[in-house]
mmCIF file of C-alpha atoms in Angstrom:
data_model
loop_
_atom_site.group_PDB
_atom_site.id
_atom_site.type_symbol
_atom_site.label_atom_id
_atom_site.label_comp_id
_atom_site.label_asym_id
_atom_site.label_seq_id
_atom_site.Cartn_x
_atom_site.Cartn_y
_atom_site.Cartn_z
ATOM 1 C CA MET A 11 150.533 110.255 84.054
ATOM 2 C CA VAL A 12 150.499 112.955 86.718
ATOM 3 C CA LEU A 13 147.593 111.142 88.438
ATOM 4 C CA GLN A 14 149.732 108.014 88.354
ATOM 5 C CA ALA A 15 152.783 109.773 89.735
ATOM 6 C CA PHE A 16 151.042 111.351 92.707
ATOM 7 C CA GLY A 17 148.419 108.596 93.107
ATOM 8 C CA PHE A 18 150.887 105.695 93.122
ATOM 9 C CA GLY A 19 153.812 107.492 94.703
ATOM 10 C CA HIS A 20 152.345 108.765 98.018
ATOM 11 C CA PRO A 21 149.268 107.841 100.087
ATOM 12 C CA GLY A 22 148.252 111.535 100.262
ATOM 13 C CA GLY A 23 149.657 112.507 96.885
ATOM 14 C CA ILE A 24 146.432 113.639 95.179
ATOM 15 C CA GLU A 25 145.411 115.888 98.095
ATOM 16 C CA LEU A 26 148.919 117.360 98.156
ATOM 17 C CA LEU A 27 148.880 117.931 94.379
ATOM 18 C CA LEU A 28 145.554 119.796 94.504
ATOM 19 C CA ARG A 29 146.715 121.855 97.505
ATOM 20 C CA ILE A 30 149.926 122.873 95.755
ATOM 21 C CA LEU A 31 147.990 123.786 92.627
ATOM 22 C CA GLN A 32 145.496 125.630 94.840
ATOM 23 C CA ALA A 33 142.747 123.931 92.867
ATOM 24 C CA GLU A 34 139.313 122.950 94.139
ATOM 25 C CA ASN A 35 139.359 119.953 91.822
ATOM 26 C CA GLY A 36 141.303 118.364 89.002
ATOM 27 C CA ARG A 37 139.541 117.412 85.769
ATOM 28 C CA PHE A 38 140.727 114.806 83.338
ATOM 29 C CA PRO A 39 139.360 113.228 80.134
ATOM 30 C CA ALA A 40 138.400 109.552 79.810
ATOM 31 C CA GLU A 41 141.607 108.938 77.842
ATOM 32 C CA VAL A 42 143.487 109.572 81.087
ATOM 33 C CA TYR A 43 141.230 107.577 83.366
ATOM 34 C CA ALA A 44 137.755 106.105 82.962
ATOM 35 C CA ALA A 45 137.730 103.650 85.897
ATOM 36 C CA ASP A 46 137.828 100.952 83.206
ATOM 37 C CA GLU A 47 140.598 98.695 84.593
ATOM 38 C CA GLY A 48 138.068 95.955 85.430
ATOM 39 C CA GLU A 49 136.586 95.713 81.933
ATOM 40 C CA LEU A 50 139.106 93.089 80.726
ATOM 41 C CA SER A 51 140.823 90.140 82.338
ATOM 42 C CA LEU A 52 144.467 90.784 83.297
ATOM 43 C CA GLY A 53 145.703 88.668 80.387
ATOM 44 C CA GLU A 54 143.781 90.569 77.678
ATOM 45 C CA ASP A 55 145.356 93.382 75.581
ATOM 46 C CA ASP A 56 144.538 96.642 77.273
ATOM 47 C CA GLU A 57 145.721 99.083 74.621
ATOM 48 C CA ASP A 58 142.322 100.708 74.296
ATOM 49 C CA LEU A 59 141.887 101.310 78.027
ATOM 50 C CA SER A 60 142.609 104.588 79.694
ATOM 51 C CA GLU A 61 146.217 105.383 80.673
ATOM 52 C CA LEU A 62 145.743 105.042 84.406
ATOM 53 C CA ALA A 63 143.776 101.810 83.996
ATOM 54 C CA ARG A 64 146.709 100.339 82.105
ATOM 55 C CA GLY A 65 149.023 101.363 84.937
ATOM 56 C CA LEU A 66 146.767 99.766 87.521
ATOM 57 C CA ARG A 67 146.526 96.539 85.503
ATOM 58 C CA TYR A 68 150.296 96.439 85.086
ATOM 59 C CA ALA A 69 150.781 96.799 88.841
ATOM 60 C CA LYS A 70 148.237 93.966 89.500
ATOM 61 C CA ARG A 71 150.075 91.718 87.010
ATOM 62 C CA GLN A 72 153.363 92.436 88.670
ATOM 63 C CA VAL A 73 151.983 91.611 92.115
ATOM 64 C CA GLN A 74 150.569 88.323 90.817
ATOM 65 C CA THR A 75 153.676 87.224 88.907
ATOM 66 C CA LEU A 76 156.683 88.493 90.806
ATOM 67 C CA PRO A 77 158.157 87.002 93.984
ATOM 68 C CA PRO A 78 156.617 88.779 97.001
ATOM 69 C CA ALA A 79 159.717 90.875 97.779
ATOM 70 C CA GLN A 80 159.806 92.254 94.206
ATOM 71 C CA GLY A 81 156.028 92.620 94.018
ATOM 72 C CA GLU A 82 155.891 94.730 97.160
ATOM 73 C CA ARG A 83 156.625 97.930 95.261
ATOM 74 C CA TYR A 84 153.644 97.370 92.977
ATOM 75 C CA GLN A 85 151.392 96.461 95.888
ATOM 76 C CA ARG A 86 152.289 99.842 97.399
ATOM 77 C CA TRP A 87 151.238 101.467 94.117
ATOM 78 C CA LEU A 88 147.861 99.734 94.357
ATOM 79 C CA ASP A 89 147.445 100.595 98.031
ATOM 80 C CA HIS A 90 148.190 104.249 97.375
ATOM 81 C CA ALA A 91 145.979 104.308 94.287
ATOM 82 C CA SER A 92 142.865 103.719 96.362
ATOM 83 C CA GLN A 93 142.932 107.513 97.051
ATOM 84 C CA ILE A 94 142.037 108.216 93.412
ATOM 85 C CA LYS A 95 138.585 106.633 93.760
ATOM 86 C CA GLU A 96 138.108 108.382 97.123
ATOM 87 C CA HIS A 97 138.834 111.760 95.559
ATOM 88 C CA MET A 98 136.546 110.973 92.578
ATOM 89 C CA ASP A 99 133.755 110.048 95.013
ATOM 90 C CA ALA A 100 134.338 113.324 96.933
ATOM 91 C CA GLY A 101 134.375 115.385 93.703
ATOM 92 C CA ASP A 102 137.998 116.493 94.059
ATOM 93 C CA LEU A 103 138.872 114.557 90.903
ATOM 94 C CA VAL A 104 136.359 114.816 88.031
ATOM 95 C CA LEU A 105 136.094 112.624 84.975
ATOM 96 C CA ASP A 106 135.227 115.131 82.221
ATOM 97 C CA PRO A 107 134.919 113.282 78.899
ATOM 98 C CA LEU A 108 135.439 114.995 75.567
ATOM 99 C CA GLY A 109 132.323 115.559 73.533
ATOM 100 C CA VAL A 110 131.906 113.887 70.156
ATOM 101 C CA GLU A 111 132.502 117.267 68.518
ATOM 102 C CA GLU A 112 135.891 117.556 70.262
ATOM 103 C CA LEU A 113 137.285 114.249 69.082
ATOM 104 C CA PRO A 114 138.436 115.541 65.678
ATOM 105 C CA GLU A 115 140.448 118.220 67.524
ATOM 106 C CA ARG A 116 142.065 115.523 69.655
ATOM 107 C CA GLU A 117 142.959 113.505 66.568
ATOM 108 C CA GLU A 118 144.342 116.562 64.804
ATOM 109 C CA LEU A 119 146.687 117.304 67.730
ATOM 110 C CA MET A 120 147.860 113.710 67.735
ATOM 111 C CA ASP A 121 148.455 113.657 63.983
ATOM 112 C CA GLU A 122 150.101 117.054 63.680
ATOM 113 C CA HIS A 123 152.298 116.913 66.756
ATOM 114 C CA GLY A 124 152.876 113.196 67.405
ATOM 115 C CA ILE A 125 151.630 113.354 70.966
ATOM 116 C CA GLY A 126 149.649 110.629 72.693
ATOM 117 C CA ARG A 127 145.897 110.274 72.977
ATOM 118 C CA GLY A 128 145.820 111.228 76.650
ATOM 119 C CA GLU A 129 147.968 114.308 76.220
ATOM 120 C CA ALA A 130 145.958 115.490 73.261
ATOM 121 C CA ALA A 131 142.694 114.963 75.154
ATOM 122 C CA CYS A 132 144.037 116.926 78.125
ATOM 123 C CA LEU A 133 144.869 119.806 75.861
ATOM 124 C CA VAL A 134 141.438 119.860 74.306
ATOM 125 C CA LEU A 135 139.929 119.806 77.800
ATOM 126 C CA ALA A 136 142.224 122.662 78.914
ATOM 127 C CA LEU A 137 141.155 124.717 75.877
ATOM 128 C CA ARG A 138 137.496 124.089 76.733
ATOM 129 C CA HIS A 139 137.862 125.269 80.326
ATOM 130 C CA GLY A 140 140.580 127.851 79.890
ATOM 131 C CA ALA A 141 142.494 125.992 82.585
ATOM 132 C CA PRO A 142 146.157 125.011 82.879
ATOM 133 C CA ALA A 143 147.282 121.520 81.834
ATOM 134 C CA VAL A 144 149.497 119.508 84.154
ATOM 135 C CA PHE A 145 152.098 117.183 82.626
ATOM 136 C CA VAL A 146 154.959 115.012 83.757
ATOM 137 C CA SER A 147 158.251 116.869 83.447
ATOM 138 C CA SER A 148 159.552 114.613 80.666
ATOM 139 C CA ASP A 149 156.522 115.279 78.458
ATOM 140 C CA GLU A 150 158.299 117.967 76.410
ATOM 141 C CA GLU A 151 156.266 117.453 73.239
ATOM 142 C CA ALA A 152 152.916 118.011 74.927
ATOM 143 C CA SER A 153 154.334 121.008 76.781
ATOM 144 C CA GLU A 154 155.548 122.527 73.501
ATOM 145 C CA VAL A 155 152.092 121.996 71.941
ATOM 146 C CA ALA A 156 150.513 123.650 74.983
ATOM 147 C CA ASP A 157 152.786 126.641 74.451
ATOM 148 C CA GLU A 158 151.842 126.874 70.750
ATOM 149 C CA LEU A 159 148.134 126.795 71.655
ATOM 150 C CA GLY A 160 148.483 129.392 74.397
ATOM 151 C CA ILE A 161 147.498 126.937 77.156
ATOM 152 C CA ARG A 162 149.099 127.521 80.534
ATOM 153 C CA ARG A 163 150.904 124.392 81.590
ATOM 154 C CA ILE A 164 152.597 123.059 84.683
ATOM 155 C CA THR A 165 155.027 120.135 85.065
ATOM 156 C CA ILE A 166 155.767 117.935 88.090
ATOM 157 C CA ARG A 167 158.983 119.919 88.553
ATOM 158 C CA ASP A 168 156.940 123.162 88.651
ATOM 159 C CA VAL A 169 154.643 121.542 91.231
ATOM 160 C CA LEU A 170 157.583 120.557 93.372
ATOM 161 C CA ARG A 171 159.188 123.990 93.030
ATOM 162 C CA SER A 172 155.967 125.649 94.086
ATOM 163 C CA TRP A 173 155.577 123.299 96.990
ATOM 164 C CA VAL A 174 159.038 124.199 98.288
ATOM 165 C CA ASN A 175 158.749 127.932 97.667
ATOM 166 C CA VAL A 176 155.162 128.441 98.899
ATOM 167 C CA PHE A 177 154.570 125.721 101.456
ATOM 168 C CA GLY A 178 158.030 124.982 102.766
ATOM 169 C CA PRO A 179 157.609 121.286 103.724
ATOM 170 C CA SER A 180 160.057 119.662 106.099
ATOM 171 C CA THR A 181 162.986 117.905 104.469
ATOM 172 C CA ALA A 182 161.605 114.564 105.738
ATOM 173 C CA VAL A 183 158.247 115.124 104.066
ATOM 174 C CA PHE A 184 159.987 116.355 100.930
ATOM 175 C CA ASP A 185 162.229 113.293 100.794
ATOM 176 C CA GLU A 186 159.220 110.993 101.305
ATOM 177 C CA LEU A 187 157.327 112.473 98.318
ATOM 178 C CA VAL A 188 160.356 112.559 96.016
ATOM 179 C CA GLU A 189 161.200 108.912 96.864
ATOM 180 C CA GLY A 190 157.567 107.956 96.320
ATOM 181 C CA LEU A 191 157.594 109.628 92.890
ATOM 182 C CA ARG A 192 160.773 107.702 92.060
ATOM 183 C CA GLN A 193 159.244 104.436 93.196
ATOM 184 C CA ALA A 194 156.236 105.219 90.908
ATOM 185 C CA ARG A 195 158.745 105.736 88.031
ATOM 186 C CA PHE A 196 158.530 109.536 87.866
ATOM 187 C CA ASP A 197 161.970 110.651 88.945
ATOM 188 C CA PRO A 198 162.140 114.465 88.991
ATOM 189 C CA GLY A 199 165.912 114.235 88.557
ATOM 190 C CA GLU A 200 168.524 113.865 91.278
ATOM 191 C CA GLY A 201 170.180 117.271 90.628
ATOM 192 C CA PHE A 202 166.821 119.044 90.539
ATOM 193 C CA ALA A 203 165.578 117.364 93.758
ATOM 194 C CA ASP A 204 168.905 118.080 95.486
ATOM 195 C CA SER A 205 168.759 121.760 94.603
ATOM 196 C CA LEU A 206 165.201 122.040 96.026
ATOM 197 C CA ARG A 207 166.223 120.175 99.146
ATOM 198 C CA ARG A 208 169.076 122.642 99.711
ATOM 199 C CA GLU A 209 166.544 125.477 99.528
ATOM 200 C CA LEU A 210 164.614 123.800 102.323
#
């Protein structure tokens, strides 16, 4: 969902995310995104597709079915999302599927902790690489599981806090990203955003 937040919310969101994280690339499992949005027609049930593919298909359906003024928001999501493929082509975003031997570990995390398939797969991948996991701020269950497993984890709020403290963007640029995140349905919280803006 972090890819969706930054990929849908701002035309340069992925580059900004990687810069804030000071990461050469971001890796994600196929459960998060497998470039599989075109495998089914828009009317077919997409429950088995990757999380980001479902988000892309939802946006396409909204553009096709809503009046143009209401569909504009979702068209913006799709326009911004083109950066994801560009970053994958450049190697900044890397699809890193779980191995067959790792799938039981993913299932165990889902069963024991009640977290989703994508979150569990991210945790397995983070364990493999000894890397931090990045979650949306509202994903408290996955964050708690990461803590239990000793995996470093970062939330969107942590990313925004680091952006303000380390990079000091202008208030206009800050407002643009926060509004983009809200438009992409990932509101960091009005009080939280206001406190960061005051710091700027």
